[in-house]
Short mmCIF file of C-alpha atoms in Angstrom, two decimals:
data_model
loop_
_atom_site.label_atom_id
_atom_site.label_comp_id
_atom_site.label_asym_id
_atom_site.label_seq_id
_atom_site.Cartn_x
_atom_site.Cartn_y
_atom_site.Cartn_z
CA MET A 1 34.67 2.84 -45.74
CA LEU A 2 32.22 0.97 -43.54
CA ALA A 3 31.06 1.89 -40.02
CA ARG A 4 28.53 0.28 -37.65
CA VAL A 5 26.30 1.95 -35.06
CA ARG A 6 23.55 0.26 -33.05
CA SER A 7 20.08 1.50 -32.25
CA GLY A 8 16.74 -0.16 -31.55
CA ALA A 9 13.46 -0.82 -33.39
CA LEU A 10 10.20 -1.24 -31.49
CA MET A 11 8.49 -4.64 -31.61
CA GLY A 12 5.41 -4.33 -29.47
CA ILE A 13 6.58 -2.82 -26.18
CA ASP A 14 10.11 -4.20 -26.54
CA ALA A 15 13.06 -2.97 -28.59
CA VAL A 16 15.11 -5.12 -30.96
CA VAL A 17 18.73 -4.09 -31.47
CA VAL A 18 19.22 -2.73 -34.99
CA GLU A 19 22.65 -2.41 -36.58
CA CYS A 20 23.04 0.72 -38.71
CA GLU A 21 25.68 -0.10 -41.33
CA VAL A 22 26.97 2.98 -43.13
CA ASP A 23 29.02 2.47 -46.28
CA MET A 24 30.77 5.38 -48.04
CA ALA A 25 32.08 4.60 -51.52
CA MET A 26 33.26 6.38 -54.64
CA GLY A 27 30.58 7.48 -57.06
CA LEU A 28 28.07 10.21 -57.71
CA PRO A 29 26.89 11.88 -54.44
CA TYR A 30 23.86 9.93 -53.26
CA PHE A 31 22.29 9.03 -49.90
CA ASN A 32 20.20 5.86 -49.71
CA VAL A 33 18.57 4.11 -46.72
CA VAL A 34 17.59 0.43 -47.03
CA GLY A 35 16.42 -2.25 -44.61
CA LEU A 36 12.59 -1.96 -44.68
CA PRO A 37 12.37 1.71 -43.60
CA GLU A 38 8.99 3.46 -43.43
CA GLY A 39 8.37 7.05 -44.49
CA ALA A 40 9.94 8.94 -41.58
CA VAL A 41 13.07 6.76 -41.73
CA ARG A 42 13.47 7.29 -45.48
CA GLU A 43 13.19 11.06 -44.97
CA SER A 44 15.90 10.98 -42.29
CA LYS A 45 18.67 11.26 -44.89
CA VAL A 46 17.62 14.85 -45.64
CA ARG A 47 17.67 15.86 -41.98
CA VAL A 48 20.94 14.04 -41.31
CA VAL A 49 22.81 15.80 -44.13
CA SER A 50 21.50 19.25 -43.10
CA ALA A 51 22.28 18.64 -39.41
CA LEU A 52 25.84 17.56 -40.20
CA LYS A 53 26.48 20.62 -42.39
CA ASN A 54 24.95 23.05 -39.88
CA CYS A 55 27.10 21.56 -37.11
CA GLY A 56 30.24 22.31 -39.14
CA PHE A 57 31.04 18.85 -40.51
CA GLU A 58 32.17 18.73 -44.15
CA LEU A 59 31.17 15.48 -45.83
CA PRO A 60 33.08 14.13 -48.84
CA GLN A 61 31.18 13.98 -52.11
CA LYS A 62 30.65 10.21 -52.14
CA ARG A 63 27.91 7.63 -52.40
CA ILE A 64 26.44 6.85 -48.93
CA THR A 65 24.41 3.70 -48.28
CA VAL A 66 22.79 3.00 -44.92
CA ASN A 67 21.53 -0.51 -44.16
CA LEU A 68 19.30 -1.12 -41.12
CA ALA A 69 19.73 -4.77 -40.16
CA PRO A 70 17.94 -7.11 -39.66
CA ALA A 71 16.23 -6.16 -42.89
CA ASP A 72 13.02 -8.15 -42.25
CA ILE A 73 11.92 -5.92 -39.34
CA ARG A 74 9.99 -2.79 -40.20
CA LYS A 75 11.77 0.39 -39.05
CA GLU A 76 9.59 3.36 -38.16
CA GLY A 77 9.98 6.65 -36.33
CA ALA A 78 12.76 9.23 -36.19
CA ALA A 79 14.99 7.54 -33.58
CA PHE A 80 17.51 6.34 -36.19
CA GLU A 81 18.70 9.81 -37.20
CA LEU A 82 21.29 10.26 -34.44
CA PRO A 83 22.93 6.84 -35.00
CA ILE A 84 22.91 7.34 -38.78
CA ALA A 85 24.62 10.71 -38.43
CA LEU A 86 27.29 9.26 -36.13
CA GLY A 87 27.78 6.34 -38.52
CA VAL A 88 28.28 8.72 -41.45
CA LEU A 89 30.97 10.60 -39.48
CA ALA A 90 32.73 7.35 -38.60
CA ALA A 91 32.60 6.13 -42.21
CA ALA A 92 34.05 9.45 -43.35
CA LYS A 93 36.92 9.01 -40.85
CA LEU A 94 35.90 12.18 -38.98
CA MET A 95 35.75 10.17 -35.75
CA GLU A 96 36.72 6.71 -34.49
CA GLU A 97 34.28 3.81 -34.75
CA GLU A 98 35.36 2.03 -31.55
CA PRO A 99 33.37 4.21 -29.05
CA LEU A 100 30.21 3.61 -31.08
CA GLY A 101 30.16 -0.08 -30.17
CA ARG A 102 29.66 0.57 -26.46
CA TYR A 103 26.24 2.23 -26.61
CA LEU A 104 22.81 2.10 -28.18
CA PHE A 105 21.82 5.40 -29.77
CA GLY A 106 18.47 7.03 -30.40
CA GLY A 107 17.37 10.54 -31.26
CA GLU A 108 15.67 12.74 -33.83
CA LEU A 109 17.72 15.51 -35.45
CA SER A 110 16.54 18.95 -36.33
CA LEU A 111 18.10 20.75 -39.29
CA ASP A 112 20.42 22.72 -37.00
CA GLY A 113 21.68 19.59 -35.22
CA TRP A 114 19.62 19.70 -32.02
CA VAL A 115 18.46 16.32 -30.74
CA LYS A 116 14.70 16.07 -30.22
CA PRO A 117 12.88 13.60 -27.93
CA ILE A 118 11.63 10.28 -29.30
CA ARG A 119 9.19 7.50 -28.41
CA GLY A 120 10.21 4.20 -26.85
CA VAL A 121 13.32 5.27 -24.90
CA LEU A 122 12.53 2.96 -21.99
CA PRO A 123 12.44 -0.21 -24.16
CA LEU A 124 15.70 0.97 -25.78
CA ALA A 125 17.36 1.22 -22.35
CA VAL A 126 16.07 -2.24 -21.41
CA ALA A 127 17.51 -3.64 -24.65
CA ALA A 128 20.88 -2.05 -23.87
CA ARG A 129 20.94 -3.64 -20.42
CA ASP A 130 19.87 -7.05 -21.68
CA GLY A 131 22.33 -6.88 -24.60
CA GLY A 132 25.32 -6.17 -22.37
CA TYR A 133 25.97 -2.66 -23.66
CA GLU A 134 27.61 -0.01 -21.50
CA GLY A 135 24.68 2.37 -21.85
CA VAL A 136 22.51 4.50 -24.11
CA MET A 137 22.88 7.93 -25.66
CA VAL A 138 19.48 9.60 -25.90
CA PRO A 139 17.98 13.12 -26.08
CA ALA A 140 18.21 15.11 -22.85
CA ALA A 141 14.40 15.24 -22.65
CA ASN A 142 14.27 11.42 -22.47
CA ALA A 143 17.21 10.88 -20.10
CA ALA A 144 15.14 10.58 -16.91
CA GLU A 145 12.98 7.94 -18.56
CA ALA A 146 16.01 5.89 -19.64
CA ALA A 147 17.51 6.21 -16.16
CA LEU A 148 14.69 4.09 -14.73
CA VAL A 149 16.67 1.07 -15.93
CA GLU A 150 19.45 0.34 -13.48
CA GLY A 151 22.86 -1.03 -14.40
CA ILE A 152 23.52 1.07 -17.50
CA GLN A 153 25.04 4.48 -18.22
CA VAL A 154 22.68 7.13 -19.60
CA LEU A 155 24.22 9.92 -21.68
CA ALA A 156 21.93 12.89 -22.27
CA VAL A 157 22.77 15.00 -25.33
CA ASN A 158 21.23 18.28 -26.49
CA ASN A 159 22.78 18.43 -29.96
CA LEU A 160 24.86 16.44 -32.39
CA ARG A 161 28.04 18.37 -31.58
CA GLU A 162 27.82 17.30 -27.90
CA ALA A 163 27.50 13.64 -28.92
CA VAL A 164 30.58 13.82 -31.17
CA GLU A 165 32.68 15.65 -28.59
CA HIS A 166 31.90 13.02 -25.97
CA LEU A 167 32.67 10.08 -28.27
CA THR A 168 35.95 11.64 -29.41
CA GLY A 169 36.96 12.43 -25.82
CA GLU A 170 37.11 16.18 -26.45
CA LYS A 171 34.39 17.05 -23.89
CA PRO A 172 33.18 13.93 -22.04
CA LEU A 173 29.63 14.04 -20.69
CA ALA A 174 28.74 13.11 -17.14
CA ALA A 175 26.34 10.18 -16.87
CA PHE A 176 22.77 11.20 -16.10
CA THR A 177 21.60 10.25 -12.60
CA ARG A 178 17.96 10.08 -11.61
CA GLU A 179 16.97 12.12 -8.59
CA ARG A 180 15.57 9.98 -5.82
CA GLY A 181 12.17 10.95 -4.56
CA SER A 182 11.41 13.16 -7.57
CA PRO A 183 7.77 14.21 -8.06
CA ALA A 184 7.44 11.83 -11.02
CA LEU A 185 8.19 8.91 -8.73
CA SER A 186 6.15 10.01 -5.74
CA ARG A 187 3.16 8.11 -4.46
CA GLY A 188 0.77 11.03 -4.47
CA ARG A 189 -2.66 10.60 -6.04
CA SER A 190 -3.80 13.28 -8.44
CA THR A 191 -7.44 12.22 -8.75
CA PRO A 192 -9.90 14.40 -6.77
CA LEU A 193 -12.64 11.74 -7.02
CA ASP A 194 -13.49 10.20 -3.67
CA MET A 195 -15.80 7.37 -2.69
CA SER A 196 -17.46 9.61 -0.09
CA ASP A 197 -19.10 11.51 -2.96
CA VAL A 198 -21.34 8.49 -3.65
CA ARG A 199 -24.47 8.39 -1.50
CA GLY A 200 -25.79 5.02 -0.40
CA GLN A 201 -25.02 1.88 -2.46
CA ALA A 202 -23.18 0.28 0.47
CA ASP A 203 -23.48 -3.19 -1.12
CA ILE A 204 -21.86 -2.00 -4.36
CA LYS A 205 -19.06 -0.23 -2.48
CA THR A 206 -18.35 -3.44 -0.59
CA ALA A 207 -18.26 -5.34 -3.88
CA LEU A 208 -15.86 -2.80 -5.43
CA GLU A 209 -13.64 -3.07 -2.37
CA LEU A 210 -13.60 -6.83 -2.89
CA ALA A 211 -12.84 -6.39 -6.60
CA ALA A 212 -9.98 -3.99 -5.84
CA ALA A 213 -8.53 -6.37 -3.27
CA GLY A 214 -8.16 -9.18 -5.80
CA GLY A 215 -8.15 -7.43 -9.19
CA HIS A 216 -11.51 -8.91 -10.28
CA ASN A 217 -13.74 -7.91 -13.20
CA VAL A 218 -17.04 -6.20 -12.38
CA MET A 219 -20.35 -5.56 -14.12
CA LEU A 220 -22.96 -3.18 -12.70
CA CYS A 221 -26.51 -3.32 -14.05
CA GLY A 222 -29.03 -0.77 -12.89
CA PRO A 223 -31.31 2.12 -13.82
CA PRO A 224 -30.02 5.54 -14.90
CA GLY A 225 -28.85 7.70 -12.01
CA SER A 226 -28.08 4.84 -9.64
CA GLY A 227 -24.37 5.68 -9.53
CA LYS A 228 -22.80 3.07 -11.84
CA THR A 229 -20.44 5.44 -13.65
CA MET A 230 -19.78 7.47 -10.53
CA LEU A 231 -18.68 4.37 -8.63
CA ALA A 232 -16.54 3.06 -11.49
CA ARG A 233 -14.63 6.34 -11.84
CA ARG A 234 -13.77 6.25 -8.14
CA LEU A 235 -12.43 2.71 -8.25
CA PRO A 236 -8.81 3.76 -9.06
CA GLY A 237 -8.82 5.79 -5.84
CA ILE A 238 -9.08 2.64 -3.72
CA LEU A 239 -6.61 0.54 -5.70
CA PRO A 240 -3.16 0.00 -4.18
CA THR A 241 -0.12 1.82 -5.50
CA MET A 242 1.64 -0.07 -8.26
CA THR A 243 4.85 -1.91 -7.47
CA PHE A 244 7.99 -0.81 -9.34
CA ASP A 245 7.75 -3.78 -11.73
CA GLU A 246 4.10 -3.01 -12.50
CA ALA A 247 4.86 0.68 -13.03
CA LEU A 248 7.75 -0.18 -15.35
CA GLU A 249 5.50 -2.37 -17.53
CA VAL A 250 2.86 0.37 -17.79
CA THR A 251 5.49 3.03 -18.51
CA LYS A 252 6.88 1.00 -21.41
CA ILE A 253 3.46 0.97 -23.09
CA TYR A 254 2.98 4.71 -22.70
CA SER A 255 6.58 5.32 -23.80
CA VAL A 256 6.03 3.36 -27.02
CA LEU A 257 3.01 5.53 -27.85
CA GLY A 258 4.68 8.76 -26.75
CA LEU A 259 2.00 9.44 -24.14
CA LEU A 260 4.30 10.27 -21.23
CA GLY A 261 3.97 13.90 -20.20
CA ASP A 262 6.83 16.37 -20.51
CA ASP A 263 7.49 16.26 -16.75
CA GLN A 264 6.42 12.65 -16.25
CA THR A 265 9.16 10.07 -15.99
CA MET A 266 7.22 7.06 -14.78
CA MET A 267 3.58 6.02 -14.59
CA ARG A 268 2.80 5.77 -10.88
CA GLU A 269 -0.98 6.13 -11.05
CA ARG A 270 -2.91 3.08 -12.13
CA PRO A 271 -4.37 3.91 -15.56
CA PHE A 272 -8.10 4.39 -16.03
CA ARG A 273 -9.34 4.11 -19.61
CA ALA A 274 -12.97 4.66 -20.63
CA PRO A 275 -13.33 4.25 -24.43
CA HIS A 276 -16.57 5.30 -26.11
CA HIS A 277 -18.89 2.55 -27.28
CA THR A 278 -18.27 3.50 -30.94
CA ILE A 279 -14.65 2.25 -30.72
CA SER A 280 -13.47 -0.36 -33.23
CA ASP A 281 -12.01 -3.74 -32.32
CA ALA A 282 -8.52 -2.57 -33.39
CA GLY A 283 -8.87 0.54 -31.23
CA LEU A 284 -9.82 -1.58 -28.22
CA VAL A 285 -7.30 -4.44 -28.39
CA GLY A 286 -4.70 -2.88 -30.69
CA GLY A 287 -3.70 -3.33 -34.28
CA GLY A 288 -3.90 -1.21 -37.39
CA PRO A 289 -1.15 -0.79 -40.00
CA THR A 290 1.55 -0.29 -37.35
CA THR A 291 0.07 -2.71 -34.73
CA ARG A 292 -0.16 -0.05 -32.04
CA PRO A 293 -1.37 -0.93 -28.52
CA GLY A 294 -5.09 -0.43 -27.95
CA GLU A 295 -7.14 0.80 -25.01
CA LEU A 296 -6.93 -2.66 -23.46
CA SER A 297 -3.13 -2.45 -23.18
CA LEU A 298 -3.23 1.21 -22.12
CA ALA A 299 -5.28 0.04 -19.10
CA HIS A 300 -2.63 -2.57 -18.16
CA HIS A 301 -2.51 -2.97 -14.36
CA GLY A 302 -5.38 -0.49 -14.17
CA VAL A 303 -9.09 -0.18 -14.93
CA LEU A 304 -10.82 -0.53 -18.31
CA PHE A 305 -14.29 0.98 -17.97
CA LEU A 306 -16.88 0.03 -20.60
CA ASP A 307 -19.93 2.20 -20.06
CA GLU A 308 -23.19 1.23 -21.81
CA LEU A 309 -21.80 -2.25 -22.49
CA PRO A 310 -24.61 -3.53 -24.79
CA GLU A 311 -24.07 -0.52 -27.07
CA PHE A 312 -20.62 -1.77 -28.08
CA ARG A 313 -20.55 -3.68 -31.35
CA LYS A 314 -20.68 -7.42 -30.83
CA ASN A 315 -17.41 -8.09 -32.66
CA VAL A 316 -15.70 -5.56 -30.38
CA LEU A 317 -16.91 -7.27 -27.22
CA GLU A 318 -16.09 -10.76 -28.42
CA VAL A 319 -12.40 -9.96 -28.98
CA LEU A 320 -12.13 -9.39 -25.22
CA ARG A 321 -12.61 -13.07 -24.36
CA GLN A 322 -9.07 -14.37 -24.79
CA PRO A 323 -7.20 -11.25 -23.55
CA LEU A 324 -9.23 -11.14 -20.33
CA GLU A 325 -8.39 -14.79 -19.69
CA GLU A 326 -4.70 -14.74 -20.63
CA GLY A 327 -3.69 -11.19 -19.68
CA SER A 328 -2.08 -10.56 -23.08
CA ILE A 329 -3.14 -9.91 -26.67
CA HIS A 330 -1.38 -11.47 -29.66
CA LEU A 331 -1.56 -9.52 -32.92
CA ALA A 332 -0.48 -11.14 -36.17
CA ARG A 333 0.03 -8.97 -39.23
CA ALA A 334 1.66 -9.52 -42.62
CA THR A 335 4.98 -7.98 -41.58
CA GLN A 336 5.19 -8.72 -37.85
CA HIS A 337 3.77 -10.54 -34.86
CA VAL A 338 3.59 -8.65 -31.57
CA THR A 339 2.29 -9.36 -28.09
CA TYR A 340 1.00 -6.65 -25.75
CA PRO A 341 0.26 -7.16 -22.05
CA CYS A 342 -3.28 -6.38 -20.87
CA ARG A 343 -3.86 -7.48 -17.29
CA VAL A 344 -6.78 -5.21 -16.50
CA MET A 345 -9.70 -4.88 -14.15
CA MET A 346 -12.63 -4.61 -16.52
CA VAL A 347 -15.56 -2.66 -15.10
CA ALA A 348 -18.71 -2.63 -17.22
CA ALA A 349 -21.96 -0.74 -16.71
CA MET A 350 -25.30 -1.28 -18.40
CA ASN A 351 -28.99 -0.50 -18.05
CA PRO A 352 -31.40 -3.37 -17.37
CA CYS A 353 -33.28 -2.64 -20.61
CA PRO A 354 -33.36 -0.08 -23.45
CA CYS A 355 -35.54 2.34 -21.47
CA GLY A 356 -33.54 1.69 -18.31
CA TYR A 357 -36.31 0.86 -15.83
CA PHE A 358 -36.95 -2.86 -16.13
CA ASN A 359 -37.09 -4.55 -12.72
CA VAL A 360 -37.05 -1.18 -10.92
CA PRO A 361 -39.66 -0.73 -8.17
CA GLY A 362 -41.88 2.32 -8.63
CA ARG A 363 -41.08 2.74 -12.34
CA ASN A 364 -43.04 1.48 -15.32
CA CYS A 365 -40.88 -0.21 -17.94
CA GLN A 366 -42.06 0.44 -21.50
CA CYS A 367 -40.03 -2.39 -23.07
CA LYS A 368 -41.54 -5.62 -24.31
CA ASP A 369 -40.11 -8.86 -22.91
CA TYR A 370 -38.42 -9.79 -26.17
CA ARG A 371 -36.66 -6.40 -26.28
CA VAL A 372 -35.31 -6.91 -22.76
CA PHE A 373 -33.95 -10.36 -23.62
CA ASP A 374 -32.53 -9.07 -26.91
CA TYR A 375 -30.82 -6.23 -25.05
CA HIS A 376 -29.14 -8.62 -22.61
CA SER A 377 -28.22 -11.09 -25.35
CA ARG A 378 -25.83 -8.50 -26.77
CA VAL A 379 -23.51 -9.51 -23.93
CA SER A 380 -22.63 -13.12 -24.68
CA GLY A 381 -22.49 -15.88 -22.11
CA PRO A 382 -18.76 -16.60 -22.62
CA LEU A 383 -17.90 -12.95 -21.94
CA LEU A 384 -20.22 -12.82 -18.94
CA ASP A 385 -18.56 -15.98 -17.61
CA ARG A 386 -15.25 -14.09 -17.41
CA ILE A 387 -16.69 -11.41 -15.10
CA ASP A 388 -16.35 -12.24 -11.41
CA ILE A 389 -18.82 -9.75 -9.94
CA THR A 390 -22.18 -9.00 -11.60
CA LEU A 391 -24.51 -6.95 -9.41
CA GLN A 392 -27.65 -4.89 -9.72
CA THR A 393 -27.63 -1.31 -8.51
CA ARG A 394 -30.81 0.10 -7.02
CA PRO A 395 -32.14 3.65 -7.10
CA VAL A 396 -30.68 5.72 -4.28
CA GLU A 397 -33.20 6.40 -1.50
CA TYR A 398 -33.80 9.94 -0.35
CA HIS A 399 -32.42 9.53 3.16
CA HIS A 400 -29.08 8.54 1.60
CA ILE A 401 -29.11 11.52 -0.76
CA ALA A 402 -29.80 13.87 2.14
CA ARG A 403 -26.94 12.61 4.31
CA ALA A 404 -24.51 15.25 5.46
CA ASP A 405 -20.91 15.44 4.30
CA GLY A 406 -18.60 13.15 6.25
CA GLU A 407 -21.18 10.42 6.81
CA GLU A 408 -19.97 8.33 3.86
CA PRO A 409 -16.66 6.43 4.18
CA PRO A 410 -13.87 8.01 2.07
CA SER A 411 -11.65 6.25 -0.41
CA ALA A 412 -8.83 6.19 2.15
CA TYR A 413 -10.87 3.81 4.33
CA TYR A 414 -11.29 1.30 1.53
CA ARG A 415 -7.75 1.76 0.21
CA GLU A 416 -6.25 0.92 3.60
CA ARG A 417 -8.07 -2.41 3.70
CA VAL A 418 -7.27 -3.12 0.04
CA GLU A 419 -3.57 -2.39 0.62
CA ALA A 420 -3.50 -4.86 3.52
CA ALA A 421 -5.16 -7.56 1.39
CA ARG A 422 -2.78 -6.95 -1.53
CA GLU A 423 0.21 -7.15 0.83
CA ARG A 424 -0.91 -10.64 1.87
CA GLN A 425 -1.16 -11.59 -1.80
CA ARG A 426 2.30 -10.20 -2.62
CA ALA A 427 3.76 -12.31 0.17
CA ARG A 428 1.86 -15.37 -1.07
CA TYR A 429 2.97 -15.01 -4.71
CA ARG A 430 6.48 -13.67 -4.12
CA ASP A 431 7.96 -16.71 -5.89
CA GLU A 432 5.46 -16.61 -8.76
CA PRO A 433 6.63 -14.22 -11.53
CA GLY A 434 3.88 -12.21 -13.18
CA VAL A 435 1.27 -12.92 -10.47
CA TYR A 436 0.40 -9.82 -8.46
CA CYS A 437 -3.14 -10.54 -7.22
CA ASN A 438 -5.70 -13.32 -6.82
CA ALA A 439 -7.41 -12.70 -10.17
CA GLN A 440 -4.11 -13.48 -11.94
CA MET A 441 -3.69 -16.79 -10.12
CA PRO A 442 -3.16 -19.65 -12.63
CA ALA A 443 -4.99 -22.95 -12.29
CA ARG A 444 -1.93 -24.73 -10.89
CA LEU A 445 -2.02 -22.44 -7.83
CA LEU A 446 -5.76 -22.59 -7.27
CA ARG A 447 -5.77 -25.86 -5.30
CA ARG A 448 -2.79 -24.78 -3.25
CA TYR A 449 -4.07 -21.41 -2.06
CA CYS A 450 -7.87 -21.69 -2.34
CA LYS A 451 -8.75 -24.42 0.12
CA PRO A 452 -12.32 -23.95 1.41
CA SER A 453 -13.65 -25.31 4.67
CA PRO A 454 -15.95 -28.38 4.44
CA LYS A 455 -19.04 -26.22 4.89
CA ALA A 456 -17.82 -23.74 2.26
CA GLU A 457 -17.07 -26.54 -0.19
CA SER A 458 -20.54 -27.99 0.28
CA MET A 459 -22.06 -24.57 -0.34
CA LEU A 460 -20.04 -24.13 -3.53
CA GLU A 461 -21.04 -27.57 -4.82
CA LYS A 462 -24.71 -26.76 -4.29
CA ALA A 463 -24.34 -23.43 -6.15
CA VAL A 464 -22.67 -25.11 -9.14
CA HIS A 465 -25.53 -27.62 -9.47
CA THR A 466 -28.30 -25.10 -8.76
CA PHE A 467 -27.18 -22.36 -11.16
CA GLY A 468 -25.41 -24.57 -13.71
CA LEU A 469 -22.10 -22.77 -13.31
CA SER A 470 -19.19 -23.58 -15.59
CA ALA A 471 -15.77 -24.77 -14.45
CA ARG A 472 -14.45 -21.27 -15.12
CA ALA A 473 -17.17 -19.74 -12.93
CA HIS A 474 -16.31 -22.26 -10.19
CA ASP A 475 -12.66 -21.21 -10.25
CA ARG A 476 -13.51 -17.52 -10.29
CA ILE A 477 -15.80 -17.92 -7.29
CA LEU A 478 -12.92 -19.55 -5.41
CA LYS A 479 -10.57 -16.68 -6.35
CA LEU A 480 -13.19 -14.15 -5.25
CA ALA A 481 -13.65 -15.99 -1.96
CA ARG A 482 -9.87 -15.97 -1.52
CA SER A 483 -9.90 -12.17 -1.90
CA ARG A 484 -12.67 -11.88 0.70
CA ALA A 485 -10.61 -14.00 3.10
CA ASP A 486 -7.58 -11.76 2.48
CA LEU A 487 -9.67 -8.69 3.28
CA GLU A 488 -10.72 -10.20 6.59
CA GLY A 489 -7.26 -11.56 7.34
CA HIS A 490 -7.97 -15.29 7.70
CA GLU A 491 -6.06 -18.02 5.89
CA ARG A 492 -8.79 -20.55 5.14
CA ILE A 493 -11.79 -19.79 2.95
CA GLU A 494 -14.90 -19.88 5.13
CA ASP A 495 -18.54 -20.37 4.21
CA VAL A 496 -19.35 -16.64 4.42
CA ASP A 497 -16.56 -15.96 1.91
CA VAL A 498 -18.01 -18.44 -0.57
CA GLN A 499 -21.57 -17.21 0.03
CA LEU A 500 -20.51 -13.62 -0.70
CA ALA A 501 -18.66 -14.72 -3.86
CA ILE A 502 -21.75 -16.59 -5.07
CA ASP A 503 -24.03 -13.64 -4.34
CA CYS A 504 -21.67 -11.48 -6.39
CA ARG A 505 -22.67 -13.40 -9.54
CA GLN A 506 -26.29 -12.33 -9.80
CA MET A 507 -26.40 -12.40 -13.59
CA ASP A 508 -25.77 -16.14 -13.51
CA ARG A 509 -29.30 -16.39 -12.16
CA ARG A 510 -31.44 -15.59 -15.17
CA GLY A 511 -34.64 -15.56 -13.12
CA TRP A 512 -34.28 -11.88 -12.38
CA LEU A 513 -35.09 -11.15 -16.03
CA HIS A 514 -38.59 -12.60 -15.75
CA THR A 515 -41.63 -10.53 -14.85
CA ASN A 516 -43.98 -11.58 -12.05
CA THR A 517 -47.48 -13.02 -12.51
CA HIS A 518 -49.09 -9.55 -12.38
CA GLY A 519 -47.12 -8.41 -15.41
CA GLY A 520 -45.06 -5.88 -13.50
CA PRO A 521 -41.35 -5.96 -12.78
CA ALA A 522 -40.05 -8.52 -10.34
CA PRO A 523 -38.56 -7.13 -7.15
CA VAL A 524 -34.87 -6.30 -7.22
CA GLN A 525 -32.82 -9.12 -5.75
CA GLN A 526 -31.23 -8.45 -2.41
CA ASN A 527 -27.57 -9.20 -1.81
CA THR A 528 -28.14 -11.54 1.14
CA ALA A 529 -24.54 -12.35 1.96
CA PHE A 530 -23.64 -8.66 2.18
CA ASN A 531 -25.60 -8.47 5.42
CA GLN A 532 -22.94 -10.69 7.04
CA VAL A 533 -19.85 -8.75 5.98
CA ARG A 534 -18.08 -5.79 7.49
CA ARG A 535 -19.89 -2.56 6.79
CA PRO A 536 -18.08 0.72 7.42
CA GLU A 537 -21.42 2.43 8.12
CA ARG A 538 -22.04 0.27 11.14
CA ASP A 539 -18.53 -0.74 12.22
CA SER A 540 -15.68 1.72 12.07
CA TRP A 541 -17.27 4.52 10.01
CA PRO A 542 -18.18 7.22 10.68
CA PRO A 543 -16.09 7.73 13.83
CA GLU A 544 -18.01 8.15 17.03
CA ASP A 545 -18.76 11.65 18.21
CA PRO A 546 -16.45 12.83 21.00
#
């Protein structure tokens, strides 16, 4: 006899419906699984037989063949064990096949018949909704995750006997309902890092606020101890809360890798990933034998922090070019082609030279000129062109270090302004699918929403000719100026917005790498346009004494 049950196989962060065909025929007792199964799937036949026997089901002594179709898609993981077991029961006429056609099934079986949690339940639920199925039957530990997808019925089962009793109508299960306002879906922020911990560096804080408002890439170059890493790790604290669609995309990635916590249903915090500089290119962008997502995709809609940027291998840095531009990474392997999303804010930090003190007043750099240029050449021009904000950090002065607690603006101050700017962008791009902030704006929308004033346009034209900026740099300056205008709440891009955006690209001006005529380091460039922007230290922060 032949029976059919449907499950799902992961392709990237999506699930493809897989039909489990179970054939039971006369012959010597034998259990075979075909259809391009990998190791764990081939071993499932042993667990399925033991689980069925320990749950009290007597199987006839026949030849059992399981085909996982389509056969050209690689099947991996233990999620096929529950549907295979149900298909074997239907083929043996121990239950009806008709109820099996209404659901997608997924679950790992223990030898005693208990259903264990699996990876990729959220993509399976999305596939059930898109395929017109009534719902999914999944392990009880994964039910809350599957319930994030609306419009389908979620059946949570603890063991194989429960699944059979529901499908036969003996003991129907109640559909799982997600609790509204559960802790996993709350807006609370778990990070204790606050921007008020950073002393001084008002210019850099303003630049990070601007980057957070529009989702722009940042590079910080400065001596050791100037706060580069400290500032970068506090950036997620000023980013706006993810929308439901953004959170769903991030959750799918973490679900595929099995990285969701036991009590975590949905990713609400924007991810922050900081891989070590010894990482491989496959570890960063994804790949390997099973084409798993890399750190770039794990930082989707969040922050990818690359500390000590020149220490990364050149081939690792160069693979970032296309993903940073397109917001996705395409991986082609012998058996499959997958696409992972990777819309990230890349924040990079580096020293100005190998010893760390080139161009730093009061410190004597021990590096020869050729070593400094060689150090900076490790970061290629095309990659640098894709970074919107490149600034120098300066050593923190003593009067900033000695400031009392409460004199530095907290993350809440910046987050409030960033949230207001992002709300203007959400309203602007509400009819543009996949565009959530200014940095993601495609070229066709640039002329519509980034219209500078005549004075601002003249300033931008002069900067392009003076610094030899590329067309990409021109567009990124306009997007950055658009974010500055959103922060200040005005519709048209003014000259101060463009001036600030130009000043945020210091590394386009290679003159700062040259030493002065006396052989010592040139003075650190000042961020001139930052003197014209809102500063919390002199405007609304700290609050006036009563």
